[in-house]
Short mmCIF file of C-alpha atoms and ligand atoms in Angstrom, two decimals:
data_model
loop_
_atom_site.label_atom_id
_atom_site.label_comp_id
_atom_site.label_asym_id
_atom_site.label_seq_id
_atom_site.Cartn_x
_atom_site.Cartn_y
_atom_site.Cartn_z
CA MET E 1 12.55 -2.21 73.36
CA ALA E 2 11.95 0.56 70.70
CA LEU E 3 8.58 0.82 69.64
CA THR E 4 7.52 2.88 66.07
CA ILE E 5 4.74 3.76 64.43
CA GLY E 6 3.71 2.72 60.69
CA VAL E 7 1.45 4.58 58.86
CA ASP E 8 -0.29 3.40 55.89
CA VAL E 9 -2.12 6.09 53.75
CA GLY E 10 -4.41 4.66 51.40
CA GLY E 11 -7.04 6.12 48.67
CA THR E 12 -9.94 5.28 51.12
CA LYS E 13 -8.28 4.47 54.69
CA ILE E 14 -5.26 5.71 56.85
CA ALA E 15 -4.30 2.83 59.50
CA ALA E 16 -1.55 3.25 61.76
CA GLY E 17 -0.26 0.72 64.16
CA VAL E 18 2.17 0.73 67.01
CA VAL E 19 5.14 -1.85 65.92
CA ASP E 20 7.54 -3.83 67.83
CA GLU E 21 11.20 -5.04 66.90
CA GLU E 22 9.62 -8.03 65.52
CA GLY E 23 6.97 -6.21 63.49
CA LYS E 24 4.11 -7.58 65.78
CA ILE E 25 1.43 -4.64 65.62
CA LEU E 26 0.42 -3.88 69.56
CA GLU E 27 -2.42 -1.37 68.46
CA GLU E 28 -3.78 -0.09 65.62
CA GLN E 29 -6.13 2.82 64.55
CA ARG E 30 -8.02 3.50 61.42
CA CYS E 31 -9.74 6.33 60.00
CA HIS E 32 -11.37 7.16 56.31
CA THR E 33 -9.24 9.09 53.98
CA PRO E 34 -10.31 12.87 53.75
CA ALA E 35 -11.07 13.11 50.31
CA ARG E 36 -8.70 15.07 47.91
CA ASP E 37 -7.77 17.24 51.05
CA THR E 38 -4.16 17.53 51.90
CA ALA E 39 -4.38 19.70 54.68
CA GLN E 40 -7.55 17.31 56.31
CA ILE E 41 -5.08 14.13 55.42
CA GLN E 42 -2.08 15.39 57.23
CA SER E 43 -4.07 16.35 60.37
CA ALA E 44 -5.80 12.75 60.29
CA VAL E 45 -2.58 11.42 60.21
CA VAL E 46 -1.24 13.23 63.16
CA GLY E 47 -4.54 12.57 65.30
CA LEU E 48 -3.97 8.86 64.62
CA VAL E 49 -0.10 9.12 65.85
CA LYS E 50 -0.94 11.64 68.82
CA GLU E 51 -3.51 8.97 69.73
CA LEU E 52 -1.57 6.33 69.92
CA ALA E 53 1.72 8.15 71.19
CA ALA E 54 -0.45 9.18 74.22
CA ARG E 55 -0.18 5.35 75.09
CA GLN E 56 3.01 3.92 73.99
CA ASP E 57 6.49 5.31 74.45
CA VAL E 58 7.00 5.85 70.27
CA ALA E 59 10.76 6.39 69.07
CA ALA E 60 9.73 7.25 65.78
CA VAL E 61 7.12 7.90 62.82
CA GLY E 62 7.12 5.77 59.62
CA ILE E 63 4.49 6.99 56.83
CA GLY E 64 3.99 4.68 53.62
CA ALA E 65 2.16 6.81 51.12
CA ALA E 66 0.72 6.12 47.72
CA GLY E 67 2.84 8.24 45.35
CA PHE E 68 6.26 9.42 44.08
CA VAL E 69 8.13 9.95 47.61
CA GLY E 70 11.19 12.17 47.07
CA ALA E 71 14.82 11.24 47.86
CA ASP E 72 14.75 13.43 51.27
CA ARG E 73 12.25 10.76 52.77
CA THR E 74 9.78 13.63 53.57
CA THR E 75 8.35 15.03 50.36
CA VAL E 76 5.51 13.52 48.41
CA LEU E 77 6.54 14.68 44.85
CA PHE E 78 3.02 13.33 43.20
CA ALA E 79 0.08 11.11 44.33
CA PRO E 80 -2.29 9.53 41.51
CA ASN E 81 -5.03 9.22 43.68
CA LEU E 82 -4.70 11.69 46.13
CA ALA E 83 -3.83 15.39 46.03
CA TRP E 84 -0.41 15.46 46.67
CA ARG E 85 2.12 17.82 44.55
CA ASP E 86 5.20 18.39 45.88
CA GLU E 87 3.97 18.15 49.35
CA PRO E 88 6.47 18.20 52.61
CA LEU E 89 4.14 15.80 54.40
CA GLY E 90 6.95 14.51 56.66
CA ALA E 91 8.44 17.20 57.89
CA ALA E 92 4.83 19.06 58.69
CA VAL E 93 3.78 15.88 60.60
CA GLN E 94 6.88 15.69 62.60
CA ALA E 95 6.46 19.36 63.69
CA GLN E 96 3.39 18.25 65.37
CA VAL E 97 3.93 14.65 66.65
CA GLY E 98 7.82 15.98 68.15
CA VAL E 99 9.47 12.73 66.86
CA PRO E 100 11.20 11.68 63.74
CA VAL E 101 9.43 11.10 60.40
CA VAL E 102 10.19 9.31 57.27
CA VAL E 103 7.63 8.98 54.63
CA GLU E 104 8.04 5.98 51.99
CA ASN E 105 6.72 4.86 49.10
CA ASP E 106 3.59 2.34 50.06
CA VAL E 107 4.55 -0.76 48.21
CA ASN E 108 8.31 0.08 49.21
CA ALA E 109 7.23 -0.27 52.73
CA ALA E 110 5.05 -3.61 52.20
CA ALA E 111 8.21 -4.99 50.50
CA TRP E 112 10.39 -3.94 53.14
CA GLY E 113 7.82 -5.63 55.32
CA GLU E 114 7.61 -8.58 53.39
CA PHE E 115 11.04 -8.83 53.51
CA ARG E 116 11.74 -7.92 57.10
CA PHE E 117 9.45 -10.23 58.49
CA GLY E 118 7.11 -11.74 55.73
CA ALA E 119 7.53 -13.80 52.47
CA GLY E 120 10.88 -12.87 51.73
CA ALA E 121 12.53 -13.31 55.47
CA ASP E 122 14.77 -16.15 54.30
CA VAL E 123 16.46 -13.95 51.40
CA ASP E 124 18.69 -10.82 50.36
CA ASP E 125 17.30 -10.19 47.35
CA LEU E 126 13.51 -9.56 46.52
CA LEU E 127 11.13 -7.84 44.32
CA MET E 128 7.42 -7.34 45.64
CA VAL E 129 4.90 -6.90 43.17
CA ALA E 130 1.40 -5.50 44.21
CA VAL E 131 -0.94 -5.86 42.21
CA GLY E 132 -3.94 -3.35 42.94
CA THR E 133 -5.72 -0.84 41.18
CA GLY E 134 -2.63 -0.57 39.55
CA VAL E 135 0.68 -2.52 39.59
CA GLY E 136 3.54 -1.08 42.42
CA GLY E 137 6.86 -2.51 42.94
CA GLY E 138 9.32 -2.38 45.62
CA ILE E 139 12.73 -3.81 45.31
CA VAL E 140 15.15 -5.27 48.00
CA LEU E 141 19.04 -5.92 47.01
CA GLY E 142 21.59 -7.00 49.39
CA GLY E 143 19.58 -6.52 51.88
CA GLN E 144 18.66 -2.45 51.30
CA LEU E 145 15.97 -1.12 49.78
CA LEU E 146 16.22 0.27 46.43
CA ARG E 147 15.10 4.32 46.31
CA GLY E 148 17.00 5.40 43.52
CA SER E 149 18.70 8.65 43.17
CA PHE E 150 15.63 10.79 43.30
CA GLY E 151 13.71 8.49 45.64
CA VAL E 152 11.08 7.15 42.95
CA ALA E 153 12.98 3.82 42.25
CA GLY E 154 10.47 0.53 41.76
CA GLU E 155 7.96 2.14 39.82
CA ILE E 156 7.45 -1.00 37.77
CA GLY E 157 4.25 -0.31 36.77
CA HIS E 158 4.80 2.07 34.25
CA MET E 159 7.40 -0.10 32.61
CA ARG E 160 6.41 0.04 29.13
CA VAL E 161 5.24 -3.29 27.71
CA VAL E 162 3.03 -2.56 24.58
CA PRO E 163 4.54 0.60 22.17
CA ASN E 164 1.48 2.74 21.68
CA GLY E 165 -0.77 0.99 23.86
CA LEU E 166 -3.24 1.92 26.16
CA PRO E 167 -3.33 5.40 28.11
CA CYS E 168 -2.03 5.60 31.64
CA GLY E 169 -2.92 8.04 34.79
CA CYS E 170 0.94 8.67 34.41
CA GLY E 171 0.53 10.01 31.28
CA ARG E 172 2.30 7.75 28.99
CA HIS E 173 0.84 4.83 26.40
CA GLY E 174 1.12 0.94 27.03
CA CYS E 175 2.18 0.98 31.03
CA TRP E 176 2.43 -2.52 32.57
CA GLU E 177 -0.30 -1.68 35.01
CA GLN E 178 -2.85 -0.96 32.37
CA TYR E 179 -2.52 -4.88 31.50
CA ALA E 180 -1.45 -6.29 34.49
CA SER E 181 -3.39 -4.95 37.38
CA GLY E 182 -6.85 -5.55 38.73
CA ARG E 183 -8.32 -2.66 37.35
CA ALA E 184 -7.06 -4.24 33.63
CA LEU E 185 -8.58 -7.41 35.16
CA VAL E 186 -12.25 -5.94 35.84
CA ARG E 187 -11.89 -4.55 32.47
CA GLU E 188 -11.22 -7.30 30.61
CA ALA E 189 -14.10 -9.38 32.02
CA ARG E 190 -16.48 -6.17 31.53
CA ALA E 191 -15.69 -6.48 27.75
CA ARG E 192 -15.71 -10.37 27.66
CA VAL E 193 -18.64 -11.76 29.71
CA TRP E 194 -21.26 -13.34 27.82
CA ASP E 195 -25.20 -13.27 28.56
CA GLY E 196 -25.81 -16.24 30.83
CA ASP E 197 -22.33 -16.26 32.33
CA PRO E 198 -22.55 -16.63 36.13
CA LEU E 199 -20.42 -13.88 36.42
CA LEU E 200 -22.96 -11.87 35.09
CA GLU E 201 -25.58 -13.09 37.07
CA LEU E 202 -23.80 -12.13 40.11
CA ALA E 203 -23.22 -9.00 38.97
CA GLY E 204 -26.53 -8.41 38.91
CA GLY E 205 -27.07 -8.77 35.14
CA SER E 206 -24.85 -5.36 34.13
CA ALA E 207 -21.21 -5.91 33.13
CA THR E 208 -20.67 -2.60 35.13
CA GLY E 209 -21.27 -4.30 37.98
CA ILE E 210 -18.39 -6.61 37.93
CA THR E 211 -15.43 -6.66 40.78
CA GLY E 212 -12.31 -8.24 41.04
CA PRO E 213 -13.46 -10.22 44.07
CA MET E 214 -16.34 -11.51 41.93
CA ILE E 215 -13.82 -13.19 39.39
CA MET E 216 -12.06 -14.40 42.03
CA THR E 217 -15.23 -16.07 43.29
CA GLU E 218 -16.58 -17.37 39.96
CA ALA E 219 -12.60 -18.46 39.34
CA GLN E 220 -12.50 -20.56 42.16
CA ALA E 221 -15.87 -21.92 41.76
CA GLY E 222 -14.60 -23.13 38.00
CA ASP E 223 -16.29 -20.47 36.02
CA ALA E 224 -13.98 -21.13 32.45
CA LEU E 225 -14.01 -17.36 31.67
CA CYS E 226 -13.13 -15.94 34.95
CA ILE E 227 -10.21 -18.93 35.04
CA SER E 228 -8.98 -17.59 31.84
CA LEU E 229 -8.99 -14.11 32.59
CA LEU E 230 -6.93 -14.93 35.83
CA ALA E 231 -4.75 -16.96 33.45
CA ASP E 232 -4.33 -14.11 30.85
CA LEU E 233 -3.31 -11.59 33.93
CA GLY E 234 -1.06 -13.95 35.06
CA GLN E 235 0.84 -14.00 31.60
CA TRP E 236 1.00 -10.44 31.65
CA LEU E 237 2.41 -10.68 35.19
CA GLY E 238 5.13 -13.11 34.44
CA GLU E 239 6.39 -11.85 31.33
CA GLY E 240 6.78 -8.56 32.76
CA ILE E 241 8.51 -10.53 36.01
CA ALA E 242 10.87 -12.23 33.44
CA SER E 243 11.75 -8.60 32.14
CA LEU E 244 12.76 -7.20 35.84
CA ALA E 245 14.47 -10.45 36.57
CA ALA E 246 16.88 -9.66 33.32
CA ILE E 247 17.84 -6.34 35.19
CA LEU E 248 17.54 -7.38 39.11
CA ASP E 249 17.84 -10.83 39.38
CA PRO E 250 15.81 -11.05 42.67
CA ARG E 251 16.04 -14.53 44.34
CA VAL E 252 12.06 -14.40 45.57
CA VAL E 253 9.23 -12.25 43.99
CA VAL E 254 6.70 -11.68 46.45
CA ILE E 255 3.16 -11.07 44.91
CA GLY E 256 0.64 -8.86 47.02
CA GLY E 257 -2.75 -6.95 46.57
CA GLY E 258 -5.97 -8.60 46.23
CA VAL E 259 -4.91 -10.50 43.19
CA GLY E 260 -3.29 -12.85 45.44
CA ASP E 261 -6.54 -14.56 46.78
CA ALA E 262 -6.90 -16.24 43.36
CA GLY E 263 -3.84 -18.47 44.51
CA ASP E 264 -2.47 -21.07 42.36
CA LEU E 265 -5.01 -19.75 39.66
CA VAL E 266 -2.64 -16.64 38.77
CA LEU E 267 0.38 -17.88 40.39
CA GLU E 268 0.88 -21.11 37.77
CA PRO E 269 0.30 -18.84 34.98
CA ILE E 270 2.52 -16.16 36.44
CA ARG E 271 5.34 -19.04 37.12
CA LYS E 272 4.85 -20.84 33.33
CA ALA E 273 5.08 -16.95 31.54
CA PHE E 274 8.26 -16.44 33.70
CA ASP E 275 9.82 -19.66 32.39
CA ASP E 276 8.66 -18.85 29.29
CA ASN E 277 10.09 -15.51 28.85
CA LEU E 278 13.03 -15.39 31.07
CA PRO E 279 16.18 -14.70 28.59
CA ALA E 280 18.50 -17.72 28.71
CA ALA E 281 15.89 -19.35 30.46
CA ALA E 282 17.69 -23.19 30.38
CA ASN E 283 21.12 -21.90 31.67
CA ARG E 284 20.55 -20.19 34.29
CA PRO E 285 18.47 -20.76 37.89
CA HIS E 286 15.13 -19.55 38.37
CA LEU E 287 13.64 -17.58 41.38
CA GLU E 288 10.65 -18.46 43.46
CA VAL E 289 7.37 -16.74 42.99
CA ARG E 290 5.55 -16.74 46.47
CA LEU E 291 2.58 -14.63 47.77
CA ALA E 292 2.71 -11.96 50.19
CA THR E 293 1.89 -13.20 53.73
CA LEU E 294 1.55 -10.05 55.66
CA GLY E 295 -1.45 -9.28 54.02
CA ASN E 296 -2.74 -5.35 54.56
CA GLU E 297 -0.26 -4.74 57.33
CA ALA E 298 2.59 -5.18 55.60
CA GLY E 299 3.09 -1.47 54.91
CA MET E 300 2.20 -0.37 57.97
CA ILE E 301 4.93 -2.68 59.53
CA GLY E 302 7.52 -2.42 56.83
CA ALA E 303 7.10 1.56 57.45
CA ALA E 304 7.09 1.34 61.26
CA ASP E 305 10.40 -1.26 60.71
CA LEU E 306 12.10 1.58 58.25
CA ALA E 307 11.16 4.60 60.93
CA ARG E 308 13.13 2.59 63.37
CA ALA E 309 16.36 1.77 61.42
CA SER E 310 16.61 5.80 60.35
CA SER E 311 15.87 6.96 64.12
ZN1 LIG B 10 1.92 4.48 33.32
#
């Protein structure tokens, strides 16, 4: 049985795991992401891989990276939260670990993990919408991961939804992730919270102390503001998903990221906004919106499986 290693390089931590053909993680290692230093990130990845490969016979390594990954599947073209610019990450790691290495966009890897072993294991066409700090996307059509000509397909968070809207880290204005992300949820909460709201109390009396998990907690406890904030987030998400469905026609949309913790408080508004905004909604089948099932490990499992397929 061929084992492979999946590595998930995030903004705060790097996680690496040995994964089998069934998508099961046999062993896992983690470390903090060395801040903004590409050479240190690379050596941290090599360290984790070598440690795991010393104990398990592995055939290949897949690295999921939060950034734009080139069509060569080795170069990180751009990473908004890490210092990668045209970084030949895959080739550099491969030279040190001695087995084939492929690099994938982290949400593409997570989408593939959910498609192979998670919420979309029963379908051929899937769109993953990962709602975290930003909004990431991964697209599987006809059982194939959609990478595009230049490797950067599926950057759905940068679909423009508001002309001349809020500025985005990508250099444009009005991108979907400025309205439909965890960061947008927190921004709105800080702007709308009022004196005496339990959310403000939970945040220590200061709006700047409000975090996403606090909003989830208060919404589940019945706080009207937090429920309405999640409903607005769901509305933005559902509208955008309706536009994407007009292009991609997926069978299932998998919602990943921390917002999934809100369950029906966000899912129901997403489904309603989707149904209300899908073109010709009354005369076509509607896709299903589901929550991701692999959690934080989707990227690692997906990257390991993509490495297996290409080795
Ligand atoms: Zn953008």
